[in-house]
Amino acid sequence: MPRTTGDHRAPADPPPACDPLTGIEAVSQALLAMSRHLEVREVLRRITASARDLLGAEYAALGVPDDHGGFAQFVVDGVTDEQWRAIGPLPRQHGVLAELLHETGPTRLADVRRAPAFEGWPAAHPEMDAFLGMPVLDTEADEDEPQVMGVIFLANKRGGGLFTDHDEELLRILAAHAALALSNARLYERSRELTLAGERARIAHDLHDAVSQKLFSLRLTAKAAATLVDRDPARARAELAEVARLAAEAADELRAVVVELRPAALEEDGLSATLASQVQVLDRAHAADVAFAADGVRALPPAQEAALLRVAQEALHNALRHSGARRVTVTLVGTPARGAVLRVRDDGRGFDPESVRRAGRHLGLASMRDRAAAVGGTLTLESAPGRGTLVEMEVPGA
């Protein structure tokens, strides 16, 4: 949007007389805050908060347009949840917001209420005067006609006053990097969607190969048993025993598929919430009591969280399928060095690890140790006949 002229236009001011390193450090911190996240919603929130902090505004918002005259997403900072609920539905594309979404330049106003395009706001909306709007442009698609991915809105300088040329330039730099962060987040989410599609196809294949055939055999065997009940009871009993065996195998295969599911929410919800959800599913699916507890766990690097999750899945699979356990507990505890310790303990029949190794049955132990080593962690296993099993994995802090 061309810079608005008239007495509502903010005058051009020289950059504030301050240490230039302060501004550089502030911009650097804002850019780092944006780049730490990959989910689109979180990136939008970080951009909005960073813009507000960087320019010392009381209020900030970022709107992403949809194709229907409204906003696909609208993120605010400086407004409480109660205030936002009182304001009402997401804004439509009208007034000053509409003009900004169709221009590629900044808008700086001394008083947004005196702009020709201003059409008012809901009763619960906070009062705003000094205003600075900056489009977030996607220049990769077409440098001659860049696409407006969204617009950053700032209002009310803290302590009064107007937004300056210096503020405008800082926001321009932030918006350019915001476009990159937002593009990366969208690519990441698209990649995750494709991964989920592939995962669904894998699960469907596993279900078909591992479960459908057993269910088909189970159905035929049950029919055979029904025809033999009157004329050959002994053989009917044998067929019914086979039905029970096939049903148990099918149930085991279904549980194995559940354990192997890759949770899409790991990056979004974190390791503790994802483990809690999976343990809840397994607790419902099995006769054994499966419980989870976490204490003092900080966010870990994605590779470490993925490795801990996979080891927990493998250990749970072994405990529930092979040990005959009545109780399995999963704990995740933070360490003073900002790392974490995962423990999966069962009260099952246990085994002699050395005998298992000599027999060539590894129960996935090699895979678990490889996963731990790949993220700088360690894995230990304690078990003995009649004494249950403990699998413990520790990863260092970031």
CSV table of C-alpha atoms in Angstrom, one decimal:
chain,number,residue,atom,x,y,z
A,1,MET,CA,0.0,0.0,0.0
A,2,PRO,CA,1.5,3.4,-0.8
A,3,ARG,CA,2.3,5.4,2.3
A,4,THR,CA,-0.8,7.3,3.3
A,5,THR,CA,-0.5,11.1,3.1
A,6,GLY,CA,-2.2,13.7,5.2
A,7,ASP,CA,-2.3,14.7,8.9
A,8,HIS,CA,-2.8,11.1,10.0
A,9,ARG,CA,0.5,10.1,8.4
A,10,ALA,CA,3.3,9.5,10.9
A,11,PRO,CA,6.2,11.9,10.3
A,12,ALA,CA,9.6,10.6,9.2
A,13,ASP,CA,11.9,10.5,12.2
A,14,PRO,CA,15.6,9.8,12.4
A,15,PRO,CA,16.7,6.5,13.9
A,16,PRO,CA,17.0,6.7,17.7
A,17,ALA,CA,20.4,7.6,19.0
A,18,CYS,CA,21.3,4.2,20.5
A,19,ASP,CA,24.0,1.6,20.3
A,20,PRO,CA,23.6,-0.1,16.9
A,21,LEU,CA,24.6,-3.4,18.4
A,22,THR,CA,21.4,-3.3,20.6
A,23,GLY,CA,19.2,-3.2,17.5
A,24,ILE,CA,21.2,-6.0,15.8
A,25,GLU,CA,21.0,-8.2,18.8
A,26,ALA,CA,17.3,-7.6,19.1
A,27,VAL,CA,16.7,-8.5,15.5
A,28,SER,CA,19.0,-11.5,15.9
A,29,GLN,CA,17.0,-12.7,18.9
A,30,ALA,CA,13.7,-12.2,17.0
A,31,LEU,CA,14.9,-14.2,14.0
A,32,LEU,CA,16.2,-17.0,16.2
A,33,ALA,CA,12.8,-17.2,18.0
A,34,MET,CA,11.0,-17.6,14.7
A,35,SER,CA,13.4,-20.2,13.3
A,36,ARG,CA,13.2,-22.6,16.3
A,37,HIS,CA,9.7,-23.8,15.4
A,38,LEU,CA,8.3,-25.7,12.4
A,39,GLU,CA,4.5,-25.7,12.9
A,40,VAL,CA,2.8,-22.9,11.0
A,41,ARG,CA,0.6,-21.7,13.9
A,42,GLU,CA,3.6,-21.5,16.2
A,43,VAL,CA,5.7,-19.7,13.6
A,44,LEU,CA,2.9,-17.1,13.2
A,45,ARG,CA,2.7,-16.7,16.9
A,46,ARG,CA,6.5,-16.2,17.2
A,47,ILE,CA,6.6,-13.7,14.4
A,48,THR,CA,3.8,-11.6,16.0
A,49,ALA,CA,5.4,-11.7,19.5
A,50,SER,CA,8.8,-10.9,18.1
A,51,ALA,CA,7.5,-7.9,16.1
A,52,ARG,CA,5.8,-6.5,19.2
A,53,ASP,CA,8.8,-6.9,21.4
A,54,LEU,CA,11.3,-5.6,18.7
A,55,LEU,CA,9.4,-2.4,18.1
A,56,GLY,CA,8.0,-1.8,21.5
A,57,ALA,CA,4.3,-1.9,20.5
A,58,GLU,CA,1.4,-2.5,22.9
A,59,TYR,CA,-0.4,-4.6,20.4
A,60,ALA,CA,0.6,-6.8,17.5
A,61,ALA,CA,-1.3,-9.1,15.1
A,62,LEU,CA,-0.6,-11.1,12.0
A,63,GLY,CA,-3.3,-12.0,9.5
A,64,VAL,CA,-3.1,-14.6,6.8
A,65,PRO,CA,-5.9,-14.2,4.2
A,66,ASP,CA,-8.1,-17.0,2.9
A,67,ASP,CA,-9.8,-17.1,-0.5
A,68,HIS,CA,-13.3,-16.1,0.8
A,69,GLY,CA,-12.9,-12.6,2.0
A,70,GLY,CA,-11.7,-13.4,5.5
A,71,PHE,CA,-8.7,-14.6,7.3
A,72,ALA,CA,-7.5,-18.2,7.3
A,73,GLN,CA,-5.5,-17.4,10.5
A,74,PHE,CA,-5.2,-14.4,12.7
A,75,VAL,CA,-2.8,-14.3,15.6
A,76,VAL,CA,-2.7,-11.5,18.2
A,77,ASP,CA,-0.2,-10.5,20.9
A,78,GLY,CA,-0.9,-8.1,23.7
A,79,VAL,CA,-4.6,-9.0,24.0
A,80,THR,CA,-5.7,-11.4,26.7
A,81,ASP,CA,-7.7,-14.5,25.9
A,82,GLU,CA,-10.7,-12.9,27.7
A,83,GLN,CA,-10.4,-9.7,25.6
A,84,TRP,CA,-10.0,-11.8,22.4
A,85,ARG,CA,-13.2,-13.8,23.1
A,86,ALA,CA,-15.1,-10.6,23.9
A,87,ILE,CA,-14.0,-9.0,20.6
A,88,GLY,CA,-15.8,-11.8,18.7
A,89,PRO,CA,-15.3,-13.6,15.4
A,90,LEU,CA,-12.1,-13.2,13.3
A,91,PRO,CA,-12.1,-9.9,11.3
A,92,ARG,CA,-13.1,-9.8,7.7
A,93,GLN,CA,-11.0,-8.3,5.0
A,94,HIS,CA,-12.3,-4.7,5.1
A,95,GLY,CA,-11.1,-1.2,6.0
A,96,VAL,CA,-7.4,-0.7,6.7
A,97,LEU,CA,-6.8,-4.5,6.9
A,98,ALA,CA,-8.2,-5.0,3.4
A,99,GLU,CA,-6.0,-2.3,1.9
A,100,LEU,CA,-2.9,-3.8,3.5
A,101,LEU,CA,-3.7,-7.3,2.2
A,102,HIS,CA,-3.7,-6.0,-1.4
A,103,GLU,CA,-0.6,-3.8,-1.4
A,104,THR,CA,3.1,-4.7,-1.1
A,105,GLY,CA,4.4,-1.7,0.8
A,106,PRO,CA,4.3,-0.6,4.4
A,107,THR,CA,1.7,1.7,6.0
A,108,ARG,CA,2.6,4.0,8.9
A,109,LEU,CA,-0.1,6.2,10.5
A,110,ALA,CA,-0.1,8.6,13.4
A,111,ASP,CA,-3.7,7.7,14.1
A,112,VAL,CA,-5.3,4.7,12.4
A,113,ARG,CA,-8.7,6.0,13.4
A,114,ARG,CA,-8.3,9.0,11.0
A,115,ALA,CA,-7.3,6.9,8.0
A,116,PRO,CA,-9.8,7.2,5.1
A,117,ALA,CA,-10.3,3.4,5.0
A,118,PHE,CA,-11.0,3.1,8.8
A,119,GLU,CA,-14.4,1.6,9.5
A,120,GLY,CA,-14.3,1.2,13.2
A,121,TRP,CA,-14.0,-1.9,15.4
A,122,PRO,CA,-16.0,-4.0,17.9
A,123,ALA,CA,-16.9,-2.4,21.3
A,124,ALA,CA,-14.5,-4.7,23.2
A,125,HIS,CA,-11.6,-3.9,20.9
A,126,PRO,CA,-8.8,-1.9,22.6
A,127,GLU,CA,-8.3,1.7,21.5
A,128,MET,CA,-5.5,2.1,19.0
A,129,ASP,CA,-3.8,5.2,17.5
A,130,ALA,CA,-0.2,5.0,16.2
A,131,PHE,CA,-0.1,2.2,13.6
A,132,LEU,CA,2.5,0.4,11.4
A,133,GLY,CA,1.6,-2.4,8.9
A,134,MET,CA,4.0,-4.5,7.0
A,135,PRO,CA,3.2,-7.2,4.4
A,136,VAL,CA,5.0,-10.5,4.6
A,137,LEU,CA,5.8,-11.2,0.9
A,138,ASP,CA,6.6,-14.4,-0.9
A,139,THR,CA,9.2,-13.3,-3.5
A,140,GLU,CA,10.1,-16.8,-4.5
A,141,ALA,CA,7.0,-17.3,-6.6
A,142,ASP,CA,7.3,-14.1,-8.7
A,143,GLU,CA,9.7,-11.3,-8.0
A,144,ASP,CA,7.8,-8.8,-10.1
A,145,GLU,CA,4.5,-9.6,-8.4
A,146,PRO,CA,5.2,-11.0,-5.0
A,147,GLN,CA,2.4,-12.8,-3.2
A,148,VAL,CA,1.2,-11.3,0.1
A,149,MET,CA,1.4,-14.3,2.6
A,150,GLY,CA,0.1,-12.1,5.4
A,151,VAL,CA,0.4,-8.8,7.1
A,152,ILE,CA,2.0,-7.8,10.4
A,153,PHE,CA,0.0,-5.1,12.2
A,154,LEU,CA,1.5,-3.1,15.1
A,155,ALA,CA,-0.3,-0.4,17.2
A,156,ASN,CA,0.4,2.0,20.0
A,157,LYS,CA,4.1,2.6,20.9
A,158,ARG,CA,4.7,1.8,24.5
A,159,GLY,CA,5.1,5.1,26.4
A,160,GLY,CA,3.3,7.0,23.6
A,161,GLY,CA,4.8,8.5,20.5
A,162,LEU,CA,4.8,7.3,16.9
A,163,PHE,CA,6.5,4.6,14.9
A,164,THR,CA,9.6,5.9,13.1
A,165,ASP,CA,11.5,5.3,9.9
A,166,HIS,CA,13.9,3.1,12.0
A,167,ASP,CA,10.9,1.0,13.3
A,168,GLU,CA,9.7,0.6,9.7
A,169,GLU,CA,13.1,-0.6,8.5
A,170,LEU,CA,13.4,-3.1,11.4
A,171,LEU,CA,10.0,-4.5,10.7
A,172,ARG,CA,10.8,-4.8,7.0
A,173,ILE,CA,13.9,-6.9,7.9
A,174,LEU,CA,11.7,-9.0,10.2
A,175,ALA,CA,9.0,-9.5,7.6
A,176,ALA,CA,11.5,-10.7,5.0
A,177,HIS,CA,12.8,-13.4,7.4
A,178,ALA,CA,9.3,-14.1,8.5
A,179,ALA,CA,8.4,-15.0,4.9
A,180,LEU,CA,11.2,-17.6,4.9
A,181,ALA,CA,10.2,-19.0,8.3
A,182,LEU,CA,6.6,-19.3,7.2
A,183,SER,CA,7.5,-20.9,3.9
A,184,ASN,CA,9.7,-23.5,5.7
A,185,ALA,CA,6.9,-24.2,8.2
A,186,ARG,CA,4.5,-24.8,5.4
A,187,LEU,CA,6.9,-27.1,3.6
A,188,TYR,CA,7.5,-29.0,6.8
A,189,GLU,CA,3.8,-29.5,7.4
A,190,ARG,CA,3.3,-30.6,3.8
A,191,SER,CA,6.2,-33.1,4.2
A,192,ARG,CA,4.5,-34.3,7.4
A,193,GLU,CA,1.2,-34.8,5.6
A,194,LEU,CA,3.0,-36.9,2.9
A,195,THR,CA,4.7,-38.9,5.7
A,196,LEU,CA,1.4,-39.5,7.3
A,197,ALA,CA,-0.1,-40.7,4.0
A,198,GLY,CA,2.8,-43.1,3.6
A,199,GLU,CA,2.4,-44.3,7.2
A,200,ARG,CA,-1.3,-44.9,6.6
A,201,ALA,CA,-0.4,-46.9,3.5
A,202,ARG,CA,2.1,-49.0,5.5
A,203,ILE,CA,-0.4,-49.7,8.3
A,204,ALA,CA,-3.0,-50.7,5.7
A,205,HIS,CA,-0.5,-53.1,4.2
A,206,ASP,CA,0.5,-54.5,7.6
A,207,LEU,CA,-3.1,-55.0,8.5
A,208,HIS,CA,-3.8,-56.8,5.3
A,209,ASP,CA,-0.8,-59.0,5.4
A,210,ALA,CA,-0.6,-59.8,9.1
A,211,VAL,CA,-4.2,-59.6,10.3
A,212,SER,CA,-6.7,-60.1,7.4
A,213,GLN,CA,-5.3,-63.5,6.4
A,214,LYS,CA,-5.5,-64.7,10.0
A,215,LEU,CA,-9.1,-63.5,10.3
A,216,PHE,CA,-9.9,-65.2,7.1
A,217,SER,CA,-8.5,-68.5,8.4
A,218,LEU,CA,-10.3,-68.0,11.7
A,219,ARG,CA,-13.6,-67.6,9.9
A,220,LEU,CA,-13.1,-70.8,7.9
A,221,THR,CA,-12.1,-72.8,10.9
A,222,ALA,CA,-15.1,-71.6,12.9
A,223,LYS,CA,-17.4,-72.7,10.1
A,224,ALA,CA,-15.7,-76.1,10.0
A,225,ALA,CA,-16.2,-76.4,13.8
A,226,ALA,CA,-19.9,-75.6,13.5
A,227,THR,CA,-20.5,-78.3,11.0
A,228,LEU,CA,-18.7,-80.9,13.2
A,229,VAL,CA,-20.4,-80.2,16.5
A,230,ASP,CA,-23.1,-82.9,16.1
A,231,ARG,CA,-21.3,-85.6,14.1
A,232,ASP,CA,-17.7,-85.4,15.4
A,233,PRO,CA,-17.6,-83.5,18.8
A,234,ALA,CA,-13.9,-84.4,19.4
A,235,ARG,CA,-12.8,-82.9,16.1
A,236,ALA,CA,-15.0,-79.9,16.6
A,237,ARG,CA,-13.2,-79.2,19.9
A,238,ALA,CA,-9.9,-79.4,18.1
A,239,GLU,CA,-11.2,-76.9,15.5
A,240,LEU,CA,-12.4,-74.6,18.3
A,241,ALA,CA,-9.0,-74.7,19.9
A,242,GLU,CA,-7.5,-73.7,16.5
A,243,VAL,CA,-10.0,-70.8,16.4
A,244,ALA,CA,-8.8,-69.6,19.8
A,245,ARG,CA,-5.1,-69.8,18.7
A,246,LEU,CA,-5.8,-67.9,15.5
A,247,ALA,CA,-7.8,-65.2,17.4
A,248,ALA,CA,-4.9,-64.8,19.9
A,249,GLU,CA,-2.4,-64.4,17.0
A,250,ALA,CA,-4.6,-61.9,15.3
A,251,ALA,CA,-4.9,-59.9,18.5
A,252,ASP,CA,-1.1,-60.0,18.9
A,253,GLU,CA,-0.6,-58.7,15.4
A,254,LEU,CA,-3.1,-55.9,15.9
A,255,ARG,CA,-1.3,-54.8,19.1
A,256,ALA,CA,2.0,-54.9,17.2
A,257,VAL,CA,0.7,-52.5,14.7
A,258,VAL,CA,-0.5,-50.2,17.4
A,259,VAL,CA,2.9,-50.2,19.0
A,260,GLU,CA,4.6,-49.5,15.7
A,261,LEU,CA,2.4,-46.5,14.9
A,262,ARG,CA,4.4,-43.3,14.3
A,263,PRO,CA,2.5,-40.6,16.2
A,264,ALA,CA,2.2,-37.5,14.1
A,265,ALA,CA,1.8,-35.4,17.3
A,266,LEU,CA,5.3,-36.1,18.6
A,267,GLU,CA,6.7,-32.8,17.3
A,268,GLU,CA,3.6,-30.9,18.3
A,269,ASP,CA,2.8,-32.4,21.7
A,270,GLY,CA,6.2,-33.5,22.9
A,271,LEU,CA,7.5,-36.8,24.1
A,272,SER,CA,5.6,-37.0,27.5
A,273,ALA,CA,2.2,-36.4,26.0
A,274,THR,CA,2.8,-38.8,23.1
A,275,LEU,CA,4.0,-41.6,25.4
A,276,ALA,CA,1.1,-41.0,27.8
A,277,SER,CA,-1.3,-41.3,24.8
A,278,GLN,CA,0.3,-44.5,23.6
A,279,VAL,CA,0.4,-46.1,27.0
A,280,GLN,CA,-3.3,-45.3,27.5
A,281,VAL,CA,-4.1,-47.1,24.2
A,282,LEU,CA,-2.0,-50.2,25.2
A,283,ASP,CA,-3.5,-50.3,28.6
A,284,ARG,CA,-7.0,-50.6,27.0
A,285,ALA,CA,-5.8,-53.2,24.5
A,286,HIS,CA,-4.1,-55.6,26.9
A,287,ALA,CA,-5.0,-57.5,30.0
A,288,ALA,CA,-1.8,-56.2,31.7
A,289,ASP,CA,-2.0,-52.9,33.6
A,290,VAL,CA,0.1,-50.4,31.7
A,291,ALA,CA,1.0,-47.1,33.4
A,292,PHE,CA,3.0,-44.0,32.6
A,293,ALA,CA,4.5,-41.2,34.8
A,294,ALA,CA,6.8,-38.3,34.0
A,295,ASP,CA,8.7,-35.8,36.2
A,296,GLY,CA,10.8,-32.8,35.4
A,297,VAL,CA,11.2,-33.5,31.7
A,298,ARG,CA,12.4,-30.6,29.5
A,299,ALA,CA,11.9,-30.4,25.8
A,300,LEU,CA,14.6,-32.4,24.0
A,301,PRO,CA,16.0,-32.2,20.5
A,302,PRO,CA,13.7,-34.0,18.0
A,303,ALA,CA,16.2,-36.8,17.3
A,304,GLN,CA,16.4,-37.6,21.0
A,305,GLU,CA,12.7,-37.6,21.5
A,306,ALA,CA,12.2,-39.9,18.5
A,307,ALA,CA,14.8,-42.3,19.7
A,308,LEU,CA,13.3,-42.4,23.2
A,309,LEU,CA,9.9,-43.0,21.8
A,310,ARG,CA,11.0,-45.9,19.5
A,311,VAL,CA,12.9,-47.6,22.4
A,312,ALA,CA,9.8,-47.3,24.6
A,313,GLN,CA,7.7,-48.8,21.8
A,314,GLU,CA,10.1,-51.7,21.4
A,315,ALA,CA,10.4,-52.3,25.1
A,316,LEU,CA,6.6,-52.2,25.5
A,317,HIS,CA,6.1,-54.6,22.6
A,318,ASN,CA,8.5,-57.1,24.2
A,319,ALA,CA,6.9,-56.8,27.6
A,320,LEU,CA,3.4,-57.2,26.4
A,321,ARG,CA,3.9,-59.9,23.9
A,322,HIS,CA,6.6,-62.1,25.5
A,323,SER,CA,6.8,-61.6,29.2
A,324,GLY,CA,3.4,-62.5,30.5
A,325,ALA,CA,3.5,-59.4,32.7
A,326,ARG,CA,0.6,-58.3,34.8
A,327,ARG,CA,2.0,-54.8,35.2
A,328,VAL,CA,4.2,-52.6,33.0
A,329,THR,CA,5.3,-49.2,34.0
A,330,VAL,CA,6.9,-46.5,31.8
A,331,THR,CA,8.6,-43.5,33.5
A,332,LEU,CA,10.3,-40.5,32.0
A,333,VAL,CA,12.4,-38.4,34.3
A,334,GLY,CA,14.5,-35.3,33.7
A,335,THR,CA,18.1,-35.1,34.7
A,336,PRO,CA,20.0,-32.2,36.3
A,337,ALA,CA,22.0,-32.0,33.0
A,338,ARG,CA,18.7,-31.2,31.1
A,339,GLY,CA,18.7,-34.8,29.7
A,340,ALA,CA,16.2,-37.5,30.4
A,341,VAL,CA,16.0,-41.1,31.5
A,342,LEU,CA,13.4,-43.5,30.2
A,343,ARG,CA,12.5,-46.7,32.1
A,344,VAL,CA,10.2,-49.5,31.0
A,345,ARG,CA,9.8,-52.1,33.8
A,346,ASP,CA,7.6,-55.2,33.8
A,347,ASP,CA,6.9,-57.9,36.4
A,348,GLY,CA,6.9,-60.7,33.8
A,349,ARG,CA,8.7,-64.0,33.7
A,350,GLY,CA,12.0,-62.4,32.8
A,351,PHE,CA,14.9,-64.1,31.0
A,352,ASP,CA,18.7,-64.6,31.0
A,353,PRO,CA,20.1,-62.0,28.7
A,354,GLU,CA,23.2,-64.0,28.0
A,355,SER,CA,21.2,-67.1,27.1
A,356,VAL,CA,19.1,-65.1,24.7
A,357,ARG,CA,22.1,-63.6,23.1
A,358,ARG,CA,23.7,-67.0,22.6
A,359,ALA,CA,20.5,-68.4,21.1
A,360,GLY,CA,20.4,-65.5,18.6
A,361,ARG,CA,17.2,-64.1,19.9
A,362,HIS,CA,17.8,-60.4,20.5
A,363,LEU,CA,14.2,-59.1,21.2
A,364,GLY,CA,15.2,-55.9,19.4
A,365,LEU,CA,18.0,-55.1,21.9
A,366,ALA,CA,20.5,-54.4,19.2
A,367,SER,CA,18.1,-52.0,17.5
A,368,MET,CA,17.4,-50.2,20.8
A,369,ARG,CA,21.1,-49.9,21.6
A,370,ASP,CA,21.8,-48.5,18.1
A,371,ARG,CA,19.0,-45.9,18.6
A,372,ALA,CA,20.5,-44.8,21.9
A,373,ALA,CA,24.0,-44.6,20.6
A,374,ALA,CA,22.9,-42.6,17.6
A,375,VAL,CA,21.7,-39.7,19.8
A,376,GLY,CA,24.6,-39.9,22.3
A,377,GLY,CA,22.7,-41.9,24.8
A,378,THR,CA,23.2,-45.3,26.6
A,379,LEU,CA,20.9,-48.3,27.0
A,380,THR,CA,21.0,-50.9,29.8
A,381,LEU,CA,18.9,-54.0,30.4
A,382,GLU,CA,18.3,-55.9,33.6
A,383,SER,CA,16.5,-59.2,33.7
A,384,ALA,CA,16.5,-62.6,35.2
A,385,PRO,CA,14.1,-65.6,35.1
A,386,GLY,CA,11.2,-64.9,37.4
A,387,ARG,CA,12.3,-61.3,38.2
A,388,GLY,CA,10.8,-59.3,35.3
A,389,THR,CA,12.7,-56.9,33.0
A,390,LEU,CA,13.9,-53.3,33.1
A,391,VAL,CA,15.0,-51.4,30.0
A,392,GLU,CA,16.6,-48.1,30.8
A,393,MET,CA,17.8,-45.4,28.3
A,394,GLU,CA,19.4,-42.1,29.2
A,395,VAL,CA,20.1,-39.3,26.8
A,396,PRO,CA,22.2,-36.2,27.6
A,397,GLY,CA,21.0,-32.6,27.6
A,398,ALA,CA,21.0,-30.5,24.4
